[in-house]
Short mmCIF file of C-alpha atoms and ligand atoms in Angstrom, two decimals:
data_model
loop_
_atom_site.label_atom_id
_atom_site.label_comp_id
_atom_site.label_asym_id
_atom_site.label_seq_id
_atom_site.Cartn_x
_atom_site.Cartn_y
_atom_site.Cartn_z
CA MET I 1 26.82 1.39 0.74
CA LEU I 2 24.62 3.98 -0.92
CA ARG I 3 21.78 2.11 -2.60
CA VAL I 4 20.95 3.89 -5.85
CA GLY I 5 18.07 3.55 -8.31
CA VAL I 6 18.47 5.19 -11.72
CA LEU I 7 15.50 6.41 -13.77
CA VAL I 8 16.12 6.74 -17.51
CA SER I 9 14.24 7.28 -20.76
CA GLY I 10 16.77 7.13 -23.58
CA GLY I 11 20.33 6.42 -24.57
CA GLY I 12 21.68 6.22 -21.05
CA THR I 13 25.09 7.83 -21.51
CA ASN I 14 24.80 9.38 -18.05
CA LEU I 15 23.93 5.95 -16.64
CA GLN I 16 27.05 4.61 -18.38
CA ALA I 17 29.16 7.39 -16.86
CA ILE I 18 27.87 6.40 -13.40
CA ILE I 19 28.54 2.69 -14.00
CA ASP I 20 32.07 3.47 -15.26
CA ALA I 21 32.78 5.82 -12.34
CA ILE I 22 31.76 3.13 -9.84
CA ASP I 23 33.97 0.59 -11.63
CA SER I 24 36.96 2.92 -11.69
CA GLY I 25 36.58 4.08 -8.08
CA ILE I 26 35.67 7.69 -8.90
CA ILE I 27 32.42 6.94 -7.06
CA THR I 28 32.91 4.96 -3.84
CA ASN I 29 30.50 3.28 -1.38
CA THR I 30 27.80 3.02 -4.05
CA GLU I 31 25.78 0.28 -5.68
CA ILE I 32 23.16 0.60 -8.45
CA GLU I 33 20.24 -1.57 -7.31
CA ILE I 34 17.91 -1.00 -10.25
CA VAL I 35 17.48 0.89 -13.52
CA ILE I 36 13.91 1.82 -14.46
CA SER I 37 12.82 3.18 -17.84
CA ASN I 38 9.42 4.46 -18.94
CA ASN I 39 10.46 3.63 -22.49
CA PRO I 40 10.74 -0.07 -23.36
CA ASN I 41 13.18 0.68 -26.20
CA ALA I 42 15.60 2.78 -24.15
CA TYR I 43 19.18 1.72 -24.85
CA ALA I 44 19.85 2.53 -21.19
CA LEU I 45 18.11 -0.76 -20.31
CA THR I 46 20.60 -2.65 -22.48
CA ARG I 47 23.49 -0.86 -20.79
CA ALA I 48 22.16 -1.99 -17.39
CA GLN I 49 21.61 -5.52 -18.68
CA ASN I 50 25.16 -5.67 -20.06
CA HIS I 51 26.41 -4.77 -16.63
CA GLY I 52 24.28 -7.28 -14.74
CA ILE I 53 22.11 -4.60 -13.15
CA GLU I 54 18.41 -5.30 -12.56
CA ASN I 55 16.42 -3.33 -15.12
CA ILE I 56 12.74 -2.96 -15.90
CA CYS I 57 10.36 -0.84 -17.91
CA ILE I 58 7.47 0.82 -16.08
CA SER I 59 5.56 2.73 -18.74
CA PRO I 60 2.55 4.99 -18.09
CA LYS I 61 1.14 3.63 -21.35
CA THR I 62 0.62 0.16 -19.85
CA PHE I 63 -1.54 1.44 -16.96
CA GLU I 64 -5.20 2.47 -16.99
CA ASN I 65 -4.43 5.83 -15.44
CA ARG I 66 -1.62 7.94 -14.06
CA GLU I 67 -2.42 7.06 -10.44
CA GLN I 68 -1.81 3.37 -11.11
CA PHE I 69 1.47 4.15 -12.87
CA ASN I 70 2.58 6.38 -9.99
CA GLU I 71 1.77 3.67 -7.47
CA ALA I 72 3.67 1.00 -9.41
CA LEU I 73 6.72 3.25 -9.73
CA ILE I 74 6.75 4.20 -6.04
CA ASN I 75 6.21 0.59 -4.95
CA LYS I 76 9.12 -0.64 -7.05
CA LEU I 77 11.45 2.09 -5.75
CA ASP I 78 10.39 1.46 -2.14
CA GLU I 79 10.93 -2.27 -2.58
CA LYS I 80 14.60 -1.67 -3.44
CA LYS I 81 15.16 0.31 -0.18
CA LEU I 82 17.00 3.08 -1.99
CA ASP I 83 19.03 5.84 -0.41
CA LEU I 84 19.16 7.86 -3.63
CA ILE I 85 17.15 8.09 -6.84
CA VAL I 86 19.09 9.45 -9.82
CA LEU I 87 17.25 10.93 -12.81
CA ALA I 88 19.64 10.33 -15.69
CA GLY I 89 17.79 11.63 -18.74
CA CYS I 90 14.43 10.73 -17.20
CA MET I 91 11.63 12.43 -19.15
CA VAL I 92 8.77 11.44 -16.84
CA VAL I 93 7.07 13.92 -14.51
CA LEU I 94 7.49 12.37 -11.07
CA PRO I 95 4.52 11.93 -8.73
CA ALA I 96 4.38 14.57 -5.97
CA ALA I 97 4.10 11.77 -3.41
CA LEU I 98 7.45 10.38 -4.54
CA ILE I 99 9.17 13.76 -4.30
CA ALA I 100 7.82 14.31 -0.78
CA LYS I 101 8.77 10.81 0.35
CA TYR I 102 12.32 11.07 -1.00
CA ARG I 103 12.99 14.72 -0.08
CA ASN I 104 16.64 15.59 -0.88
CA ARG I 105 17.18 12.00 -1.98
CA ILE I 106 16.37 12.49 -5.69
CA ILE I 107 18.87 14.17 -8.01
CA ASN I 108 18.55 15.23 -11.63
CA ILE I 109 20.98 16.25 -14.36
CA HIS I 110 19.95 19.20 -16.52
CA PRO I 111 21.90 20.10 -19.68
CA ALA I 112 22.26 23.84 -19.00
CA LEU I 113 23.41 26.22 -16.28
CA ILE I 114 20.29 26.62 -14.11
CA PRO I 115 18.54 29.11 -13.82
CA SER I 116 19.14 29.62 -17.56
CA PHE I 117 17.41 27.47 -20.17
CA CYS I 118 15.43 25.39 -17.70
CA GLY I 119 11.87 24.86 -16.51
CA LYS I 120 8.82 23.52 -18.32
CA GLY I 121 9.53 22.40 -21.90
CA TYR I 122 13.31 22.57 -21.54
CA TYR I 123 14.64 19.07 -21.97
CA GLY I 124 17.04 17.13 -24.18
CA LEU I 125 18.10 18.61 -27.50
CA HIS I 126 15.59 21.46 -27.23
CA VAL I 127 17.70 23.05 -24.47
CA HIS I 128 20.68 23.27 -26.82
CA GLU I 129 18.52 24.65 -29.65
CA GLU I 130 17.42 27.49 -27.36
CA VAL I 131 21.00 28.13 -26.18
CA LEU I 132 22.12 28.50 -29.82
CA LYS I 133 19.11 30.66 -30.70
CA ARG I 134 19.96 33.12 -27.92
CA GLY I 135 23.64 33.18 -28.83
CA VAL I 136 25.04 32.78 -25.33
CA LYS I 137 28.77 32.04 -25.22
CA ILE I 138 28.72 29.77 -22.18
CA THR I 139 26.38 26.91 -21.36
CA GLY I 140 26.94 23.81 -19.26
CA ALA I 141 25.18 21.33 -17.00
CA THR I 142 23.70 21.25 -13.52
CA VAL I 143 23.04 18.50 -10.98
CA HIS I 144 20.35 19.42 -8.48
CA PHE I 145 18.01 17.90 -5.92
CA VAL I 146 14.47 17.47 -7.19
CA ASP I 147 11.67 19.40 -5.56
CA GLU I 148 8.07 20.04 -6.65
CA GLY I 149 9.06 22.61 -9.30
CA THR I 150 10.70 22.01 -12.67
CA ASP I 151 14.49 22.36 -12.25
CA THR I 152 14.03 24.47 -9.09
CA GLY I 153 15.62 22.29 -6.39
CA PRO I 154 18.91 22.94 -4.51
CA ILE I 155 21.93 22.96 -6.85
CA ILE I 156 24.71 20.47 -6.07
CA ALA I 157 27.17 20.93 -8.95
CA GLN I 158 27.57 22.93 -12.16
CA LYS I 159 30.15 23.03 -14.92
CA ALA I 160 30.47 25.56 -17.72
CA VAL I 161 31.02 24.62 -21.37
CA GLU I 162 31.96 26.92 -24.25
CA VAL I 163 29.50 27.48 -27.09
CA LYS I 164 31.36 27.66 -30.41
CA TRP I 165 30.46 29.40 -33.63
CA GLY I 166 28.91 26.94 -36.06
CA ASP I 167 27.70 24.53 -33.33
CA THR I 168 24.61 22.51 -34.16
CA PRO I 169 22.36 21.39 -31.28
CA GLU I 170 23.77 17.88 -31.66
CA VAL I 171 27.41 19.02 -31.59
CA LEU I 172 26.76 21.21 -28.55
CA GLN I 173 24.83 18.45 -26.77
CA LYS I 174 27.78 16.09 -27.21
CA ARG I 175 30.27 18.68 -25.87
CA VAL I 176 28.06 19.41 -22.84
CA MET I 177 27.78 15.70 -22.11
CA GLU I 178 31.49 14.98 -22.49
CA GLU I 179 32.84 18.05 -20.70
CA ALA I 180 30.18 18.51 -18.03
CA GLU I 181 27.40 15.93 -17.55
CA TRP I 182 29.51 12.79 -17.41
CA LYS I 183 31.77 14.46 -14.84
CA ILE I 184 29.46 16.31 -12.48
CA MET I 185 26.93 13.49 -12.12
CA PRO I 186 29.53 11.01 -10.76
CA TYR I 187 31.03 13.84 -8.65
CA ALA I 188 27.64 14.62 -7.08
CA ILE I 189 26.83 10.96 -6.37
CA ASN I 190 30.23 10.46 -4.76
CA LEU I 191 29.68 13.47 -2.49
CA ILE I 192 26.33 12.07 -1.39
CA ALA I 193 27.73 8.55 -0.92
CA ASN I 194 30.39 9.93 1.38
CA ASN I 195 28.08 12.21 3.39
CA LYS I 196 29.70 15.39 2.13
CA ILE I 197 26.47 17.30 1.44
CA GLU I 198 24.13 19.32 3.64
CA VAL I 199 21.06 21.22 2.46
CA ILE I 200 20.72 24.47 4.37
CA ASP I 201 17.92 26.94 3.56
CA GLY I 202 17.45 25.45 0.09
CA LYS I 203 21.16 25.63 -0.73
CA VAL I 204 23.77 22.90 -0.83
CA LYS I 205 26.84 23.12 1.41
CA ILE I 206 29.69 20.83 0.41
CA ASN I 207 31.88 19.66 3.30
CA GLN I 208 35.15 18.43 1.83
C1 LIG K 301 21.05 14.40 -21.05
O1 LIG K 301 21.62 15.41 -21.84
C2 LIG K 301 20.37 15.01 -19.84
O2 LIG K 301 21.04 16.12 -19.35
C3 LIG K 301 19.02 15.38 -20.42
O3 LIG K 301 18.69 14.31 -21.27
C4 LIG K 301 19.88 13.73 -21.80
C5 LIG K 301 19.84 12.23 -21.57
O4 LIG K 301 20.92 11.58 -22.18
N1 LIG K 301 18.06 15.61 -19.39
C6 LIG K 301 17.12 16.55 -19.44
O5 LIG K 301 16.97 17.29 -20.39
C7 LIG K 301 16.22 16.66 -18.20
N2 LIG K 301 15.49 17.88 -18.21
P1 LIG K 301 21.37 10.12 -21.75
O6 LIG K 301 20.13 9.22 -21.81
O7 LIG K 301 22.38 9.72 -22.81
O8 LIG K 301 21.97 10.17 -20.38
#
């Protein structure tokens, strides 16, 4: 069984997609051990609760300094003996020590086709605003391993989504979630759970 911890900050629709994919057998050999949010009001915590999954808030705001927050987060993740950490709409900058400790065992979903519309400052709705501003015809989503950079780690899965005339950022965000994010995140986790992924020279090889 792949022991997974999910880090969230908001609505948790990607978390829900993972929960549903485990329930329906799209993801096999996988168990969510814990859901952690930096935001006490994240609806993602309620989703975890509704599904009987351990869930807690670890917020930087409740610690004296960042070091103490980092330590608490790492300790909690270590305690759960996780094989994989999934960032599902997690808006917290992870401690470098965590990234080094869990090398190629942390994945993130980004709401664009990396290397477009990614990097510092590109998160959430803002990504879709920039996509619309530039007028590209195709956007999408990417699941990648997390390294020390922002959205620079090895790419596991991508899916393209059409941008339509008249889209608002909200409309486009919803289409990207429905057509891409909620599909490629479960797909990527299932590959990892079934040992189908190798990282070679910073690139992901999928062995089907
Ligand atoms: C998702 O669109 C995800 O791709 C994005 O935040 C949203 C979270 O939604 N993540 C980033 O922008 C990371 N850079 P959710 O809480 O409903 O899953």
